[in-house]
Amino acid sequence: MGDNGRGDVAPATPEDAAKAELYKEEANEYFKNQVYDKAIELYTKAIELNPSVAIYFGNRSIAYLRTEYFGYALTDASTAIMLDKNYVKGYYRRAAAYMSLGKFKLALMDYKTVVKARPNDKDANDRCMECSKMIKVSAFNKAISVEDKKNIADMINLEDMAIEGEYTGPKLVDGKVTLEFMKDLLEWYKNQNKLHRKYAYKILLDVKSWFMAQPSLVDITIPEENKFTICGDIHGQYYDLLNIFKLNGLPSETNPYLFNGDFVDRGSFSVECIFTLFGFKLLYPNHFFMSRGNHESATMNQMYGFDGEVKAKYSVQMAELFTEVYNWLPLAHCLNRRVLVMHGGLFSRDDVTLQEIREIDRNRQPPDEGLMCELLWSDPQPQMGRAPSKRGVGVQFGPDVTQNFLSINSLDYIVRSHEVKNDGYEVGHDGKCITVFSAPNYCDTMGNRGAFITLNGSDMKPYFTSYDAMPHPNVRPMAYANSLLKFMC
């Protein structure tokens, strides 16, 4: 990451200062064209040549924000502020990083600093008020949940929900999902229609019951000659989800799937994605699997759009029910006792066993540390050992950590998702750590391909299929996101 910009560094020579400016200008161009990795690389070169300029850290901070490296963004913004207490953008950047991590009170302190410096700045005042409102709502919800332990699921009365005569969409048969229902639903959603709320609630209630009966680590047996497909993040990109089914066939008892978390948020067709996936889970409960991702959480949903989308398309009550359902999603899957699949990755200690994962009490919001947090948030790194997470949550783990975990648990390799990759996948750690990401042209800006993995029960060898993004209706990503984060896409 280069020099951290502390005040004790020697001043740059005029030549280095001039070179650094050129790197910054070049980086700004890459940033404008949304090539964030290259922009980060060039801002870093500018910082190495002249580590006393706040704006270099401020600019790299927003580039890190765009690539979801919230921990690095936070560090850079803090360094920028330390170098120049009057650098207002530094406080904006740091507040955005805090917001992205769900640390609303710390974000509010920075927004207040901006308002104090610019009392007539409408944008700063609006952000301050919005952040303050979120803190109050969060505190209110916390107080209510302590007082009232009732499940939302117990409060739903399906009998009171009438099916209006004009509704011509998919219908459950005797309250059950059928293949015909799923085929109708795919087409219904493709044409931007809404599933009737009675059927939507029924699917949520039924799928919650299924997930509640599962352990935190689900064991899956893949027969020798059978194919099995693993998909990574979908992030509300419904038309790309349809494309996966077109390329690889609809889920069935002979075409099983595992979707590895982050089904929702950012993409503005998250409701369509999640009901499609839940529908297939109910249709083929023993051949269709879903792992929890870091975005299947109340804080992430509140910030990145799913909460707003559910409220816009259905109701506040349904948004609360989704939170209950997500709390029961399994955290990992083990395939033929040889391959472990989880959304994020490995752990901050060396002796974690599959049995420990199996016994995690998952019916809650993800904590800030521990096994459950790391399963959802961690990332691999090429260096040996461990490092603080670039995201500010979880841990970064090296090839030695992966190898040690595999040895302890008699596994061949791990599969995880959670990170955008240019080809939709990446094979790291000497082939022992595979990343798969299934949302192409993520957020309509990243230009990446999506991918899925297929393997066969006989040899468990992974094969990769990459694909490009599909056109979608003119609803931009983050359309339902919190206004404080809409700049993130």
CSV table of C-alpha atoms in Angstrom, one decimal:
chain,number,residue,atom,x,y,z
A,1,MET,CA,0.0,0.0,0.0
A,2,GLY,CA,3.0,2.3,0.0
A,3,ASP,CA,4.0,4.8,2.7
A,4,ASN,CA,1.2,5.6,5.1
A,5,GLY,CA,1.9,9.3,4.8
A,6,ARG,CA,2.8,10.1,8.4
A,7,GLY,CA,4.3,13.5,9.0
A,8,ASP,CA,7.8,12.1,9.7
A,9,VAL,CA,8.6,11.4,6.0
A,10,ALA,CA,11.2,13.5,4.2
A,11,PRO,CA,9.7,16.0,1.8
A,12,ALA,CA,9.7,15.0,-1.9
A,13,THR,CA,12.2,16.5,-4.3
A,14,PRO,CA,10.7,18.8,-6.9
A,15,GLU,CA,11.3,16.1,-9.5
A,16,ASP,CA,9.5,13.5,-7.5
A,17,ALA,CA,6.6,15.9,-6.7
A,18,ALA,CA,6.2,16.7,-10.4
A,19,LYS,CA,6.2,12.9,-11.3
A,20,ALA,CA,3.7,12.2,-8.5
A,21,GLU,CA,1.3,14.8,-10.0
A,22,LEU,CA,1.5,13.1,-13.4
A,23,TYR,CA,0.7,9.8,-11.8
A,24,LYS,CA,-2.3,11.3,-10.0
A,25,GLU,CA,-3.6,12.9,-13.3
A,26,GLU,CA,-3.2,9.6,-15.1
A,27,ALA,CA,-4.9,7.8,-12.2
A,28,ASN,CA,-7.8,10.2,-12.3
A,29,GLU,CA,-8.4,9.3,-16.0
A,30,TYR,CA,-8.5,5.6,-15.2
A,31,PHE,CA,-10.9,6.4,-12.3
A,32,LYS,CA,-13.2,8.3,-14.6
A,33,ASN,CA,-13.3,5.3,-16.9
A,34,GLN,CA,-14.0,3.0,-13.9
A,35,VAL,CA,-10.7,1.1,-14.2
A,36,TYR,CA,-10.3,1.2,-10.5
A,37,ASP,CA,-7.5,-1.3,-10.0
A,38,LYS,CA,-5.3,0.6,-12.4
A,39,ALA,CA,-6.2,3.9,-10.7
A,40,ILE,CA,-5.3,2.5,-7.3
A,41,GLU,CA,-1.9,1.3,-8.7
A,42,LEU,CA,-1.1,4.8,-10.1
A,43,TYR,CA,-2.3,6.7,-6.9
A,44,THR,CA,0.0,4.3,-5.0
A,45,LYS,CA,2.9,5.3,-7.2
A,46,ALA,CA,2.1,9.0,-6.6
A,47,ILE,CA,2.0,8.3,-2.8
A,48,GLU,CA,5.4,6.5,-2.9
A,49,LEU,CA,7.0,9.5,-4.6
A,50,ASN,CA,5.3,12.2,-2.5
A,51,PRO,CA,3.6,10.7,0.6
A,52,SER,CA,2.7,14.1,2.2
A,53,VAL,CA,-0.2,15.0,-0.2
A,54,ALA,CA,-3.6,14.4,1.3
A,55,ILE,CA,-5.5,14.4,-2.0
A,56,TYR,CA,-3.5,11.3,-3.2
A,57,PHE,CA,-4.8,9.3,-0.2
A,58,GLY,CA,-8.3,10.8,-0.6
A,59,ASN,CA,-8.4,9.8,-4.3
A,60,ARG,CA,-7.1,6.3,-3.6
A,61,SER,CA,-9.7,6.1,-0.8
A,62,ILE,CA,-12.6,6.5,-3.1
A,63,ALA,CA,-11.1,4.1,-5.6
A,64,TYR,CA,-10.9,1.5,-2.7
A,65,LEU,CA,-14.5,2.3,-1.9
A,66,ARG,CA,-15.6,1.5,-5.4
A,67,THR,CA,-13.8,-1.9,-5.3
A,68,GLU,CA,-15.3,-2.6,-1.8
A,69,TYR,CA,-12.0,-2.5,0.0
A,70,PHE,CA,-13.6,-0.6,2.9
A,71,GLY,CA,-10.8,-1.2,5.4
A,72,TYR,CA,-8.1,0.2,3.0
A,73,ALA,CA,-10.5,3.1,2.2
A,74,LEU,CA,-10.9,3.9,5.8
A,75,THR,CA,-7.1,3.9,6.4
A,76,ASP,CA,-6.4,6.2,3.4
A,77,ALA,CA,-9.1,8.6,4.4
A,78,SER,CA,-7.8,8.8,7.9
A,79,THR,CA,-4.3,9.4,6.6
A,80,ALA,CA,-5.5,12.2,4.3
A,81,ILE,CA,-7.2,13.9,7.3
A,82,MET,CA,-4.1,13.5,9.4
A,83,LEU,CA,-2.0,15.2,6.6
A,84,ASP,CA,-4.5,18.0,6.2
A,85,LYS,CA,-7.2,18.6,8.8
A,86,ASN,CA,-9.0,21.0,6.4
A,87,TYR,CA,-9.3,18.4,3.6
A,88,VAL,CA,-13.1,18.1,3.7
A,89,LYS,CA,-13.2,15.3,1.1
A,90,GLY,CA,-11.2,13.2,3.5
A,91,TYR,CA,-14.1,13.3,6.0
A,92,TYR,CA,-16.6,12.5,3.3
A,93,ARG,CA,-14.5,9.5,2.2
A,94,ARG,CA,-14.1,8.2,5.8
A,95,ALA,CA,-17.8,8.6,6.5
A,96,ALA,CA,-18.6,6.6,3.4
A,97,ALA,CA,-16.2,3.8,4.5
A,98,TYR,CA,-17.8,3.8,8.0
A,99,MET,CA,-21.3,3.7,6.4
A,100,SER,CA,-20.3,0.8,4.2
A,101,LEU,CA,-19.2,-1.1,7.3
A,102,GLY,CA,-22.4,-0.3,9.1
A,103,LYS,CA,-20.6,2.0,11.6
A,104,PHE,CA,-23.2,4.8,11.5
A,105,LYS,CA,-22.2,6.6,14.6
A,106,LEU,CA,-18.6,7.1,13.5
A,107,ALA,CA,-19.9,8.2,10.1
A,108,LEU,CA,-22.1,10.8,11.7
A,109,MET,CA,-19.1,12.3,13.5
A,110,ASP,CA,-17.4,12.8,10.2
A,111,TYR,CA,-20.5,14.2,8.5
A,112,LYS,CA,-20.8,16.7,11.4
A,113,THR,CA,-17.3,17.8,10.8
A,114,VAL,CA,-18.1,18.5,7.2
A,115,VAL,CA,-21.2,20.5,8.2
A,116,LYS,CA,-19.2,22.5,10.7
A,117,ALA,CA,-16.7,23.4,8.0
A,118,ARG,CA,-19.4,24.0,5.3
A,119,PRO,CA,-22.6,25.0,7.1
A,120,ASN,CA,-24.3,26.1,3.9
A,121,ASP,CA,-23.4,22.9,2.0
A,122,LYS,CA,-26.8,21.3,1.3
A,123,ASP,CA,-25.4,17.9,0.4
A,124,ALA,CA,-23.4,17.7,3.7
A,125,ASN,CA,-26.4,18.7,5.7
A,126,ASP,CA,-28.6,16.1,3.9
A,127,ARG,CA,-26.0,13.4,4.6
A,128,CYS,CA,-25.8,14.3,8.2
A,129,MET,CA,-29.5,14.2,8.7
A,130,GLU,CA,-29.9,10.9,6.8
A,131,CYS,CA,-27.1,9.3,8.9
A,132,SER,CA,-28.7,10.6,12.1
A,133,LYS,CA,-32.0,9.2,11.0
A,134,MET,CA,-30.5,5.8,10.4
A,135,ILE,CA,-28.9,5.7,13.9
A,136,LYS,CA,-32.3,6.5,15.4
A,137,VAL,CA,-34.1,3.8,13.4
A,138,SER,CA,-31.4,1.3,14.2
A,139,ALA,CA,-31.7,2.1,18.0
A,140,PHE,CA,-35.5,1.9,17.8
A,141,ASN,CA,-35.4,-1.5,16.0
A,142,LYS,CA,-32.9,-2.8,18.5
A,143,ALA,CA,-35.1,-1.7,21.4
A,144,ILE,CA,-38.2,-3.3,19.9
A,145,SER,CA,-36.5,-6.6,19.2
A,146,VAL,CA,-35.4,-6.9,22.8
A,147,GLU,CA,-38.9,-6.2,24.1
A,148,ASP,CA,-40.7,-8.3,21.5
A,149,LYS,CA,-39.3,-11.7,20.7
A,150,LYS,CA,-42.2,-12.6,18.3
A,151,ASN,CA,-41.3,-14.1,14.9
A,152,ILE,CA,-42.6,-12.2,12.0
A,153,ALA,CA,-43.4,-15.6,10.4
A,154,ASP,CA,-45.9,-16.2,13.2
A,155,MET,CA,-47.7,-13.0,12.4
A,156,ILE,CA,-48.4,-13.7,8.8
A,157,ASN,CA,-52.0,-14.7,8.0
A,158,LEU,CA,-52.1,-16.1,4.5
A,159,GLU,CA,-55.9,-16.8,4.7
A,160,ASP,CA,-56.5,-13.0,4.8
A,161,MET,CA,-54.7,-12.5,1.5
A,162,ALA,CA,-57.1,-12.6,-1.4
A,163,ILE,CA,-56.0,-13.3,-4.9
A,164,GLU,CA,-57.6,-10.6,-7.0
A,165,GLY,CA,-59.4,-11.6,-10.2
A,166,GLU,CA,-57.1,-9.5,-12.4
A,167,TYR,CA,-54.0,-11.4,-11.3
A,168,THR,CA,-52.9,-13.6,-14.2
A,169,GLY,CA,-49.4,-14.5,-13.0
A,170,PRO,CA,-48.0,-17.8,-11.7
A,171,LYS,CA,-50.0,-19.7,-9.1
A,172,LEU,CA,-48.9,-22.2,-6.5
A,173,VAL,CA,-50.7,-25.6,-6.8
A,174,ASP,CA,-52.3,-26.5,-3.5
A,175,GLY,CA,-49.8,-24.2,-1.9
A,176,LYS,CA,-46.8,-26.0,-3.5
A,177,VAL,CA,-44.1,-25.0,-6.0
A,178,THR,CA,-44.3,-27.0,-9.2
A,179,LEU,CA,-42.0,-27.0,-12.2
A,180,GLU,CA,-44.7,-25.3,-14.2
A,181,PHE,CA,-44.9,-22.6,-11.6
A,182,MET,CA,-41.2,-22.0,-11.8
A,183,LYS,CA,-41.2,-21.8,-15.6
A,184,ASP,CA,-44.1,-19.4,-15.5
A,185,LEU,CA,-42.3,-17.4,-12.8
A,186,LEU,CA,-39.1,-17.0,-14.8
A,187,GLU,CA,-41.1,-15.7,-17.8
A,188,TRP,CA,-43.3,-13.5,-15.5
A,189,TYR,CA,-40.3,-11.9,-13.9
A,190,LYS,CA,-38.5,-11.5,-17.3
A,191,ASN,CA,-41.4,-9.3,-18.4
A,192,GLN,CA,-41.1,-7.2,-15.2
A,193,ASN,CA,-44.2,-8.4,-13.5
A,194,LYS,CA,-44.6,-9.0,-9.7
A,195,LEU,CA,-45.5,-12.3,-8.0
A,196,HIS,CA,-48.7,-12.0,-5.9
A,197,ARG,CA,-47.9,-11.2,-2.3
A,198,LYS,CA,-49.8,-14.3,-1.0
A,199,TYR,CA,-47.5,-16.6,-3.0
A,200,ALA,CA,-44.4,-14.6,-2.1
A,201,TYR,CA,-45.2,-14.9,1.6
A,202,LYS,CA,-46.0,-18.6,1.2
A,203,ILE,CA,-42.6,-19.2,-0.4
A,204,LEU,CA,-40.8,-17.3,2.4
A,205,LEU,CA,-42.6,-19.2,5.2
A,206,ASP,CA,-42.0,-22.6,3.6
A,207,VAL,CA,-38.3,-22.0,2.8
A,208,LYS,CA,-37.7,-20.7,6.3
A,209,SER,CA,-39.0,-24.1,7.6
A,210,TRP,CA,-36.6,-25.9,5.3
A,211,PHE,CA,-33.5,-23.9,6.3
A,212,MET,CA,-34.3,-24.1,10.0
A,213,ALA,CA,-34.0,-27.9,9.7
A,214,GLN,CA,-30.5,-27.7,8.2
A,215,PRO,CA,-27.2,-27.7,10.0
A,216,SER,CA,-24.8,-24.7,9.6
A,217,LEU,CA,-22.6,-27.0,7.5
A,218,VAL,CA,-24.5,-29.1,5.0
A,219,ASP,CA,-23.0,-32.3,3.6
A,220,ILE,CA,-23.8,-33.0,0.0
A,221,THR,CA,-23.2,-36.3,-1.8
A,222,ILE,CA,-22.6,-36.1,-5.5
A,223,PRO,CA,-23.0,-39.6,-7.2
A,224,GLU,CA,-20.0,-40.7,-9.4
A,225,GLU,CA,-21.4,-39.8,-12.8
A,226,ASN,CA,-23.5,-36.8,-11.8
A,227,LYS,CA,-22.7,-33.2,-12.6
A,228,PHE,CA,-22.9,-30.5,-9.9
A,229,THR,CA,-22.8,-26.7,-10.5
A,230,ILE,CA,-21.5,-24.0,-8.1
A,231,CYS,CA,-22.5,-20.4,-8.7
A,232,GLY,CA,-21.0,-17.3,-7.0
A,233,ASP,CA,-22.5,-13.9,-6.3
A,234,ILE,CA,-25.6,-12.9,-8.2
A,235,HIS,CA,-26.3,-9.5,-6.6
A,236,GLY,CA,-29.7,-8.9,-8.0
A,237,GLN,CA,-28.7,-9.4,-11.6
A,238,TYR,CA,-31.8,-11.3,-12.7
A,239,TYR,CA,-31.2,-11.3,-16.4
A,240,ASP,CA,-27.7,-12.8,-15.9
A,241,LEU,CA,-29.3,-15.5,-13.6
A,242,LEU,CA,-31.6,-16.4,-16.5
A,243,ASN,CA,-28.6,-16.7,-18.7
A,244,ILE,CA,-26.9,-19.2,-16.3
A,245,PHE,CA,-30.0,-21.4,-16.6
A,246,LYS,CA,-29.9,-21.0,-20.4
A,247,LEU,CA,-26.3,-22.0,-20.6
A,248,ASN,CA,-26.3,-24.7,-18.0
A,249,GLY,CA,-29.9,-25.9,-17.9
A,250,LEU,CA,-32.7,-25.4,-15.3
A,251,PRO,CA,-32.1,-26.9,-11.9
A,252,SER,CA,-33.5,-30.4,-11.5
A,253,GLU,CA,-32.8,-33.6,-9.6
A,254,THR,CA,-30.3,-34.5,-12.3
A,255,ASN,CA,-28.9,-31.0,-12.6
A,256,PRO,CA,-28.2,-29.8,-9.0
A,257,TYR,CA,-27.0,-26.4,-8.1
A,258,LEU,CA,-25.3,-24.6,-5.2
A,259,PHE,CA,-25.6,-20.8,-5.1
A,260,ASN,CA,-22.9,-19.4,-2.8
A,261,GLY,CA,-24.3,-16.3,-1.2
A,262,ASP,CA,-24.9,-12.6,-2.1
A,263,PHE,CA,-28.1,-13.3,-4.0
A,264,VAL,CA,-29.2,-9.7,-3.4
A,265,ASP,CA,-28.2,-6.1,-3.1
A,266,ARG,CA,-26.7,-3.6,-5.6
A,267,GLY,CA,-28.5,-5.1,-8.6
A,268,SER,CA,-32.1,-3.8,-8.7
A,269,PHE,CA,-33.8,-7.1,-9.5
A,270,SER,CA,-32.9,-8.7,-6.2
A,271,VAL,CA,-36.5,-9.6,-5.4
A,272,GLU,CA,-36.8,-11.5,-8.6
A,273,CYS,CA,-33.5,-13.3,-8.0
A,274,ILE,CA,-34.3,-14.4,-4.4
A,275,PHE,CA,-37.8,-15.7,-5.1
A,276,THR,CA,-36.5,-17.6,-8.1
A,277,LEU,CA,-33.8,-19.2,-6.0
A,278,PHE,CA,-36.1,-19.9,-3.1
A,279,GLY,CA,-38.7,-21.4,-5.5
A,280,PHE,CA,-36.1,-23.8,-6.8
A,281,LYS,CA,-35.1,-24.7,-3.3
A,282,LEU,CA,-38.7,-25.7,-2.5
A,283,LEU,CA,-39.1,-27.6,-5.7
A,284,TYR,CA,-35.8,-29.6,-5.4
A,285,PRO,CA,-34.9,-29.3,-1.7
A,286,ASN,CA,-32.3,-32.0,-1.8
A,287,HIS,CA,-30.7,-31.0,-5.1
A,288,PHE,CA,-30.7,-27.2,-4.8
A,289,PHE,CA,-28.6,-25.5,-2.2
A,290,MET,CA,-27.9,-21.9,-0.9
A,291,SER,CA,-25.2,-20.6,1.3
A,292,ARG,CA,-25.4,-17.3,3.2
A,293,GLY,CA,-23.3,-14.4,2.0
A,294,ASN,CA,-22.2,-11.3,3.8
A,295,HIS,CA,-25.1,-9.4,2.0
A,296,GLU,CA,-27.7,-11.7,3.5
A,297,SER,CA,-27.8,-9.4,6.5
A,298,ALA,CA,-30.0,-6.5,7.7
A,299,THR,CA,-27.2,-3.8,7.7
A,300,MET,CA,-26.0,-4.7,4.2
A,301,ASN,CA,-29.6,-4.9,2.9
A,302,GLN,CA,-30.4,-1.5,4.5
A,303,MET,CA,-27.5,0.1,2.8
A,304,TYR,CA,-27.2,-1.6,-0.6
A,305,GLY,CA,-30.8,-1.7,-1.8
A,306,PHE,CA,-32.5,-5.0,-1.0
A,307,ASP,CA,-34.4,-3.6,2.0
A,308,GLY,CA,-35.6,-0.7,-0.1
A,309,GLU,CA,-36.5,-2.9,-3.0
A,310,VAL,CA,-38.7,-5.2,-0.9
A,311,LYS,CA,-40.5,-2.3,0.7
A,312,ALA,CA,-41.1,-0.7,-2.8
A,313,LYS,CA,-42.4,-4.0,-4.3
A,314,TYR,CA,-44.1,-5.4,-1.2
A,315,SER,CA,-44.0,-4.2,2.4
A,316,VAL,CA,-42.0,-3.4,5.5
A,317,GLN,CA,-43.3,-6.6,7.1
A,318,MET,CA,-41.9,-8.7,4.2
A,319,ALA,CA,-38.5,-7.0,4.5
A,320,GLU,CA,-38.4,-8.0,8.2
A,321,LEU,CA,-39.4,-11.6,7.3
A,322,PHE,CA,-36.5,-11.8,4.8
A,323,THR,CA,-34.1,-11.0,7.7
A,324,GLU,CA,-35.6,-13.9,9.7
A,325,VAL,CA,-35.2,-16.3,6.7
A,326,TYR,CA,-31.6,-15.2,6.0
A,327,ASN,CA,-30.6,-15.9,9.6
A,328,TRP,CA,-31.3,-19.6,8.9
A,329,LEU,CA,-29.3,-19.9,5.7
A,330,PRO,CA,-26.5,-22.5,6.0
A,331,LEU,CA,-23.0,-21.1,6.2
A,332,ALA,CA,-21.1,-23.7,4.2
A,333,HIS,CA,-21.5,-26.9,2.2
A,334,CYS,CA,-19.1,-29.9,2.0
A,335,LEU,CA,-19.2,-31.9,-1.3
A,336,ASN,CA,-18.4,-35.6,-1.1
A,337,ARG,CA,-16.3,-34.8,2.0
A,338,ARG,CA,-13.6,-33.4,-0.3
A,339,VAL,CA,-14.5,-29.8,-1.1
A,340,LEU,CA,-15.7,-27.1,1.2
A,341,VAL,CA,-17.7,-24.3,-0.2
A,342,MET,CA,-18.4,-21.0,1.7
A,343,HIS,CA,-19.0,-17.4,0.7
A,344,GLY,CA,-15.9,-15.7,2.1
A,345,GLY,CA,-13.2,-17.9,3.4
A,346,LEU,CA,-10.9,-19.2,6.1
A,347,PHE,CA,-10.1,-18.2,9.6
A,348,SER,CA,-7.9,-16.2,12.0
A,349,ARG,CA,-6.8,-19.4,13.8
A,350,ASP,CA,-5.3,-22.7,12.5
A,351,ASP,CA,-7.2,-25.4,14.2
A,352,VAL,CA,-10.8,-24.9,12.9
A,353,THR,CA,-12.6,-28.2,12.1
A,354,LEU,CA,-15.6,-29.0,10.0
A,355,GLN,CA,-17.4,-30.1,13.2
A,356,GLU,CA,-16.9,-26.6,14.7
A,357,ILE,CA,-18.5,-25.1,11.6
A,358,ARG,CA,-21.3,-27.6,11.7
A,359,GLU,CA,-22.1,-26.5,15.3
A,360,ILE,CA,-22.1,-22.7,14.8
A,361,ASP,CA,-25.2,-21.0,16.2
A,362,ARG,CA,-26.1,-19.1,13.0
A,363,ASN,CA,-29.6,-17.8,13.8
A,364,ARG,CA,-28.5,-14.2,14.1
A,365,GLN,CA,-27.0,-11.2,12.4
A,366,PRO,CA,-23.4,-11.8,11.4
A,367,PRO,CA,-21.0,-10.8,14.2
A,368,ASP,CA,-17.9,-8.6,13.7
A,369,GLU,CA,-15.5,-11.4,14.5
A,370,GLY,CA,-15.3,-15.2,14.9
A,371,LEU,CA,-15.9,-18.2,12.7
A,372,MET,CA,-19.3,-17.0,11.3
A,373,CYS,CA,-18.0,-13.6,10.4
A,374,GLU,CA,-14.9,-15.0,8.7
A,375,LEU,CA,-16.9,-17.6,6.7
A,376,LEU,CA,-18.9,-14.7,5.2
A,377,TRP,CA,-16.2,-12.0,4.9
A,378,SER,CA,-12.6,-13.3,4.6
A,379,ASP,CA,-10.5,-13.2,1.4
A,380,PRO,CA,-7.4,-15.1,0.2
A,381,GLN,CA,-4.1,-13.3,-0.4
A,382,PRO,CA,-1.0,-14.6,-2.4
A,383,GLN,CA,1.4,-14.0,0.6
A,384,MET,CA,1.9,-16.5,3.3
A,385,GLY,CA,0.3,-16.1,6.7
A,386,ARG,CA,-2.5,-13.7,7.5
A,387,ALA,CA,-3.1,-10.0,7.2
A,388,PRO,CA,-5.9,-7.6,8.3
A,389,SER,CA,-8.7,-7.6,5.8
A,390,LYS,CA,-8.8,-5.0,3.1
A,391,ARG,CA,-12.5,-4.9,3.7
A,392,GLY,CA,-12.2,-4.0,7.4
A,393,VAL,CA,-14.0,-7.2,8.4
A,394,GLY,CA,-12.8,-10.8,8.4
A,395,VAL,CA,-9.2,-11.7,7.6
A,396,GLN,CA,-6.9,-12.3,4.6
A,397,PHE,CA,-5.4,-15.8,4.5
A,398,GLY,CA,-2.4,-17.1,2.6
A,399,PRO,CA,-1.7,-20.4,0.8
A,400,ASP,CA,-0.1,-21.9,3.9
A,401,VAL,CA,-3.3,-21.2,5.9
A,402,THR,CA,-5.4,-22.9,3.2
A,403,GLN,CA,-3.1,-25.9,3.0
A,404,ASN,CA,-3.1,-26.3,6.8
A,405,PHE,CA,-7.0,-26.2,6.9
A,406,LEU,CA,-7.3,-28.7,4.1
A,407,SER,CA,-4.8,-31.1,5.9
A,408,ILE,CA,-6.6,-30.9,9.2
A,409,ASN,CA,-10.0,-31.6,7.6
A,410,SER,CA,-8.9,-34.1,4.9
A,411,LEU,CA,-10.2,-31.9,2.1
A,412,ASP,CA,-8.9,-31.4,-1.5
A,413,TYR,CA,-9.7,-27.7,-2.0
A,414,ILE,CA,-12.1,-24.9,-1.1
A,415,VAL,CA,-14.4,-22.9,-3.3
A,416,ARG,CA,-15.5,-19.4,-2.3
A,417,SER,CA,-17.0,-16.3,-3.9
A,418,HIS,CA,-17.2,-12.7,-2.6
A,419,GLU,CA,-14.8,-11.1,-5.0
A,420,VAL,CA,-15.1,-9.7,-8.5
A,421,LYS,CA,-12.8,-11.5,-11.0
A,422,ASN,CA,-12.1,-10.5,-14.6
A,423,ASP,CA,-13.0,-13.9,-16.0
A,424,GLY,CA,-15.6,-14.6,-13.3
A,425,TYR,CA,-13.2,-17.0,-11.5
A,426,GLU,CA,-9.7,-17.3,-10.2
A,427,VAL,CA,-7.6,-20.3,-9.1
A,428,GLY,CA,-5.2,-19.5,-6.3
A,429,HIS,CA,-3.1,-21.1,-3.6
A,430,ASP,CA,-1.6,-23.8,-5.9
A,431,GLY,CA,-5.1,-24.8,-7.1
A,432,LYS,CA,-6.4,-25.2,-3.5
A,433,CYS,CA,-8.5,-22.0,-3.3
A,434,ILE,CA,-11.0,-21.2,-6.1
A,435,THR,CA,-13.0,-18.0,-6.3
A,436,VAL,CA,-16.2,-18.0,-8.4
A,437,PHE,CA,-18.2,-14.8,-9.1
A,438,SER,CA,-21.4,-15.0,-11.2
A,439,ALA,CA,-22.5,-11.4,-11.7
A,440,PRO,CA,-21.0,-10.2,-15.0
A,441,ASN,CA,-20.3,-6.5,-15.5
A,442,TYR,CA,-21.0,-6.1,-11.8
A,443,CYS,CA,-23.0,-3.0,-11.0
A,444,ASP,CA,-23.0,-2.2,-14.7
A,445,THR,CA,-19.5,-0.7,-14.4
A,446,MET,CA,-16.8,-3.4,-13.7
A,447,GLY,CA,-16.6,-5.0,-17.1
A,448,ASN,CA,-15.9,-8.4,-15.7
A,449,ARG,CA,-17.3,-11.7,-17.0
A,450,GLY,CA,-19.3,-14.0,-14.8
A,451,ALA,CA,-18.6,-17.7,-14.3
A,452,PHE,CA,-19.9,-20.9,-12.8
A,453,ILE,CA,-18.1,-24.1,-11.9
A,454,THR,CA,-19.2,-27.6,-12.9
A,455,LEU,CA,-17.7,-30.7,-11.4
A,456,ASN,CA,-18.4,-34.5,-11.6
A,457,GLY,CA,-18.9,-36.7,-8.6
A,458,SER,CA,-16.2,-39.2,-9.9
A,459,ASP,CA,-13.2,-36.9,-9.8
A,460,MET,CA,-14.5,-33.6,-8.3
A,461,LYS,CA,-12.3,-31.7,-10.8
A,462,PRO,CA,-13.6,-28.1,-11.4
A,463,TYR,CA,-14.5,-26.9,-14.9
A,464,PHE,CA,-15.2,-23.2,-15.5
A,465,THR,CA,-17.7,-21.6,-17.8
A,466,SER,CA,-17.4,-17.8,-18.3
A,467,TYR,CA,-20.0,-15.6,-19.9
A,468,ASP,CA,-20.8,-11.9,-20.6
A,469,ALA,CA,-23.5,-9.7,-19.2
A,470,MET,CA,-27.0,-9.7,-20.6
A,471,PRO,CA,-29.0,-6.6,-21.4
A,472,HIS,CA,-31.5,-5.7,-18.8
A,473,PRO,CA,-34.4,-3.2,-18.4
A,474,ASN,CA,-33.4,0.4,-17.8
A,475,VAL,CA,-33.3,0.2,-14.0
A,476,ARG,CA,-29.9,1.2,-12.8
A,477,PRO,CA,-28.0,-0.7,-10.0
A,478,MET,CA,-28.4,0.7,-6.5
A,479,ALA,CA,-31.8,2.2,-7.5
A,480,TYR,CA,-33.2,1.2,-4.1
A,481,ALA,CA,-30.0,1.8,-2.1
A,482,ASN,CA,-29.6,4.2,0.8
A,483,SER,CA,-29.0,7.7,-0.7
A,484,LEU,CA,-25.7,8.0,1.2
A,485,LEU,CA,-24.2,5.1,-0.8
A,486,LYS,CA,-25.7,5.7,-4.3
A,487,PHE,CA,-22.3,7.1,-5.4
A,488,MET,CA,-20.8,3.6,-4.9
A,489,CYS,CA,-22.0,2.4,-8.3
